[in-house]
Amino acid sequence: MDFKWFPLDRADVKDVDRIARQIHPTLPERVEVFEEKIRLFPEGCCKFVEAENIVGYGISHPWKLFSVPPLNQLIGSLPDNPDCIYIHDVAVLPEARGHNAAGSFVEIITKLARRMHIQKLSCVSVYGTEALWSRFGFQAASTETMGSKLNSYGNGTKYMIADLA
Ligand SMILES: CC(C)(COP(=O)(O)OP(=O)(O)OC[C@H]1O[C@@H](n2cnc3c(N)ncnc32)[C@H](O)[C@@H]1OP(=O)(O)O)[C@@H](O)C(=O)NCCC(=O)NCCS
């Protein structure tokens, strides 16, 4: 079996929606939310493929540190002076796990950030995935300044930052 990341096309959004519905039943997002991110920043959006089947996706975009786009809402546009690439989501179907999809997606986005002279990655860890993100250099950051911004992501979330410098 050969699992690989490829750029996500706008036509793939139905597969993203299918996988998101299966993996995130408690954190649903409208298909327009995925469409917008793919349109605004295709470079940061990838599909995880095995034998021409899309079995996972990763979505990221430039953003501002200590700011989190509310779940299931459009962002409108990207910031003029981003200081991080925000990893919105990485999701892989259960049968396609065990191939370091998350780690290799972080590597792709790290290279992209470096090309853009962006020094940080950020994400919101959900479902107790803090240990997973820590493996890739993310550290939980203080969320005191973030107010209620994390609320839409549910309980037990951690805002995490990876320093690429
Ligand atoms: C997160 C996700 C993409 C990781 O899948 P993956 O990249 O295939 O991960 P792998 O199975 O290759 O695991 C890589 C390593 O991370 C570990 N790991 C996997 N999921 C983990 C988790 N939730 N918490 C801690 N460690 C985890 C594995 O044990 C493995 O360790 P090993 O190399 O010592 O065996 C997948 O579990 C998933 O889709 N989960 C549901 C969606 C999700 O939680 N996304 C993240 C939202 S913030």
Coordinates of C-alpha atoms and ligand atoms in Angstrom, one line a residue:
M1 CA 0.0 0.0 0.0
D2 CA 1.3 3.4 -1.0
F3 CA 0.0 6.4 0.9
K4 CA 0.9 9.9 -0.3
W5 CA -0.1 13.5 0.1
F6 CA -1.2 15.4 -3.0
P7 CA -2.6 19.0 -3.4
L8 CA -6.3 19.1 -2.8
D9 CA -8.4 20.2 -5.7
R10 CA -11.6 22.1 -5.3
A11 CA -13.4 19.1 -6.9
D12 CA -12.2 17.0 -4.0
V13 CA -14.3 18.9 -1.5
K14 CA -17.0 16.3 -1.5
D15 CA -14.4 13.7 -0.3
V16 CA -13.3 16.2 2.4
D17 CA -16.9 16.6 3.5
R18 CA -17.4 12.8 3.5
I19 CA -14.4 12.2 5.7
A20 CA -15.1 15.1 8.0
R21 CA -18.6 13.8 8.6
Q22 CA -17.3 10.4 9.6
I23 CA -14.3 11.6 11.7
H24 CA -15.8 14.8 13.3
P25 CA -19.5 14.0 14.1
T26 CA -19.3 16.2 17.2
L27 CA -17.5 19.1 15.4
P28 CA -19.5 19.5 12.2
E29 CA -18.5 22.1 9.6
R30 CA -20.4 23.2 6.5
V31 CA -18.9 22.2 3.1
E32 CA -18.6 26.0 2.3
V33 CA -16.0 26.3 5.1
F34 CA -13.7 23.7 3.4
E35 CA -14.4 25.2 0.0
E36 CA -13.4 28.7 1.1
K37 CA -10.1 27.5 2.7
I38 CA -9.2 25.5 -0.5
R39 CA -10.0 28.6 -2.6
L40 CA -8.1 31.1 -0.4
F41 CA -5.0 28.9 0.2
P42 CA -4.8 25.8 -2.0
E43 CA -1.0 25.5 -1.2
G44 CA -1.9 24.6 2.4
C45 CA -4.6 22.0 1.6
C46 CA -3.7 18.4 0.8
K47 CA -5.4 15.0 0.3
F48 CA -4.0 11.8 1.6
V49 CA -4.4 9.2 -1.1
E50 CA -4.1 5.4 -1.4
A51 CA -4.7 3.7 -4.8
E52 CA -6.5 6.8 -6.1
N53 CA -8.8 6.9 -3.1
I54 CA -8.9 9.9 -0.8
V55 CA -8.5 8.6 2.7
G56 CA -7.6 11.7 4.5
Y57 CA -7.1 15.5 4.3
G58 CA -5.1 18.3 5.8
I59 CA -6.2 21.9 5.7
S60 CA -4.1 24.9 6.8
H61 CA -3.8 28.6 6.0
P62 CA -1.8 31.7 7.0
W63 CA -3.2 33.3 10.1
K64 CA -2.3 35.4 13.2
L65 CA -0.9 33.9 16.4
F66 CA -3.3 33.6 19.3
S67 CA -6.3 33.9 17.0
V68 CA -8.4 31.0 16.0
P69 CA -11.0 31.0 13.2
P70 CA -14.3 29.9 14.9
L71 CA -15.3 26.4 13.8
N72 CA -17.9 26.1 11.0
Q73 CA -17.6 29.8 10.0
L74 CA -16.2 31.5 6.9
I75 CA -13.0 33.5 7.4
G76 CA -13.6 35.9 4.4
S77 CA -9.9 36.6 3.6
L78 CA -6.4 35.8 4.8
P79 CA -4.5 38.3 7.0
D80 CA -2.2 40.8 5.3
N81 CA 0.7 40.1 7.7
P82 CA 0.4 36.5 8.8
D83 CA 2.7 35.3 11.6
C84 CA 1.8 31.6 11.5
I85 CA 0.3 28.9 9.4
Y86 CA -2.7 27.6 11.2
I87 CA -3.4 23.9 10.8
H88 CA -7.1 23.8 10.7
D89 CA -7.5 20.0 10.6
V90 CA -5.8 16.8 9.8
A91 CA -8.1 13.8 9.5
V92 CA -7.5 10.3 8.3
L93 CA -10.0 7.4 8.0
P94 CA -9.3 4.8 10.7
E95 CA -8.3 2.1 8.1
A96 CA -5.6 4.4 6.7
R97 CA -3.9 5.4 9.9
G98 CA -0.5 4.2 11.0
H99 CA 1.4 5.8 8.1
N100 CA 2.5 9.0 9.8
A101 CA 0.0 11.1 7.8
A102 CA -0.1 13.8 10.4
G103 CA 3.7 14.0 10.7
S104 CA 4.2 14.1 7.0
F105 CA 1.5 16.8 6.6
V106 CA 3.3 18.9 9.2
E107 CA 6.6 18.5 7.3
I108 CA 4.9 19.7 4.1
I109 CA 3.4 22.7 5.9
T110 CA 6.8 23.4 7.6
K111 CA 8.5 23.6 4.2
L112 CA 5.7 25.9 2.9
A113 CA 6.0 28.2 6.0
R114 CA 9.8 28.5 5.6
R115 CA 9.3 29.4 1.9
M116 CA 6.9 32.1 3.0
H117 CA 9.3 33.3 5.8
I118 CA 6.8 32.4 8.4
Q119 CA 8.4 31.2 11.6
K120 CA 5.5 29.5 13.4
L121 CA 2.8 26.9 13.0
S122 CA -0.3 26.8 15.2
C123 CA -3.2 24.4 15.8
V124 CA -6.0 23.6 18.2
S125 CA -5.6 20.1 19.6
V126 CA -8.9 18.4 20.1
Y127 CA -9.8 14.9 21.3
G128 CA -6.7 14.8 23.6
T129 CA -4.2 14.9 20.7
E130 CA -1.8 17.2 22.5
A131 CA 0.8 14.3 22.8
L132 CA 0.5 13.7 19.1
W133 CA 1.2 17.4 18.2
S134 CA 4.0 17.5 20.7
R135 CA 5.8 14.9 18.7
F136 CA 6.0 17.3 15.8
G137 CA 7.3 20.3 17.9
F138 CA 4.1 21.9 19.0
Q139 CA 3.8 23.2 22.6
A140 CA 0.7 24.2 24.4
A141 CA 0.5 28.0 24.7
S142 CA -1.2 30.1 27.3
T143 CA -4.7 31.0 26.1
E144 CA -5.3 33.8 28.6
T145 CA -5.4 36.4 25.9
M146 CA -7.8 34.4 23.7
G147 CA -11.0 34.8 25.6
S148 CA -13.8 32.7 24.3
K149 CA -12.2 32.0 20.9
L150 CA -11.6 28.3 21.6
N151 CA -15.2 27.7 22.7
S152 CA -16.5 26.4 19.4
Y153 CA -13.9 23.6 19.4
G154 CA -15.4 21.9 22.5
N155 CA -13.9 21.1 25.9
G156 CA -10.4 20.0 26.6
T157 CA -8.8 21.8 23.7
K158 CA -5.3 23.2 23.7
Y159 CA -4.0 26.0 21.5
M160 CA -0.5 24.9 20.4
I161 CA 2.4 26.5 18.6
A162 CA 5.5 25.1 16.8
D163 CA 8.5 27.4 16.5
L164 CA 10.3 26.8 13.3
A165 CA 13.2 29.2 13.9
Ligands
LIG1 C1 -4.6 12.6 14.0 C2 -4.5 11.5 13.0 C3 -4.6 12.2 11.6 C4 -3.2 10.8 13.1 O1 -3.2 9.7 12.3 P1 -1.8 9.2 11.7 O2 -1.0 10.3 11.2 O3 -2.1 8.0 10.8 O4 -1.1 8.7 12.9 P2 -0.3 7.3 13.1 O5 -1.3 6.2 13.3 O6 0.7 7.2 11.9 O7 0.5 7.6 14.4 C5 1.7 8.2 14.5 C6 2.2 8.2 15.9 O8 1.3 9.1 16.7 C7 0.7 8.4 17.7 N1 -0.7 8.9 17.8 C8 -1.7 8.7 16.9 N2 -2.8 9.3 17.3 C9 -2.5 9.8 18.5 C10 -3.3 10.6 19.4 N3 -4.5 10.9 19.2 N4 -2.6 10.9 20.6 C11 -1.3 10.6 20.8 N5 -0.6 9.9 20.0 C12 -1.2 9.5 18.8 C13 0.7 6.9 17.3 O9 0.6 6.1 18.4 C14 2.0 6.8 16.5 O10 3.0 6.6 17.4 P3 4.2 5.5 17.1 O11 4.9 6.0 15.9 O12 5.0 5.5 18.3 O13 3.4 4.2 16.8 C15 -5.7 10.5 13.1 O14 -5.6 9.8 14.3 C16 -7.1 11.1 13.0 O15 -7.5 11.3 11.9 N6 -7.7 11.3 14.1 C17 -9.0 11.9 14.2 C18 -8.9 13.4 13.8 C19 -8.0 14.2 14.7 O16 -8.0 13.9 15.9 N7 -7.3 15.1 14.1 C20 -6.5 16.0 14.8 C21 -7.3 17.2 15.2 S1 -6.5 18.3 16.2

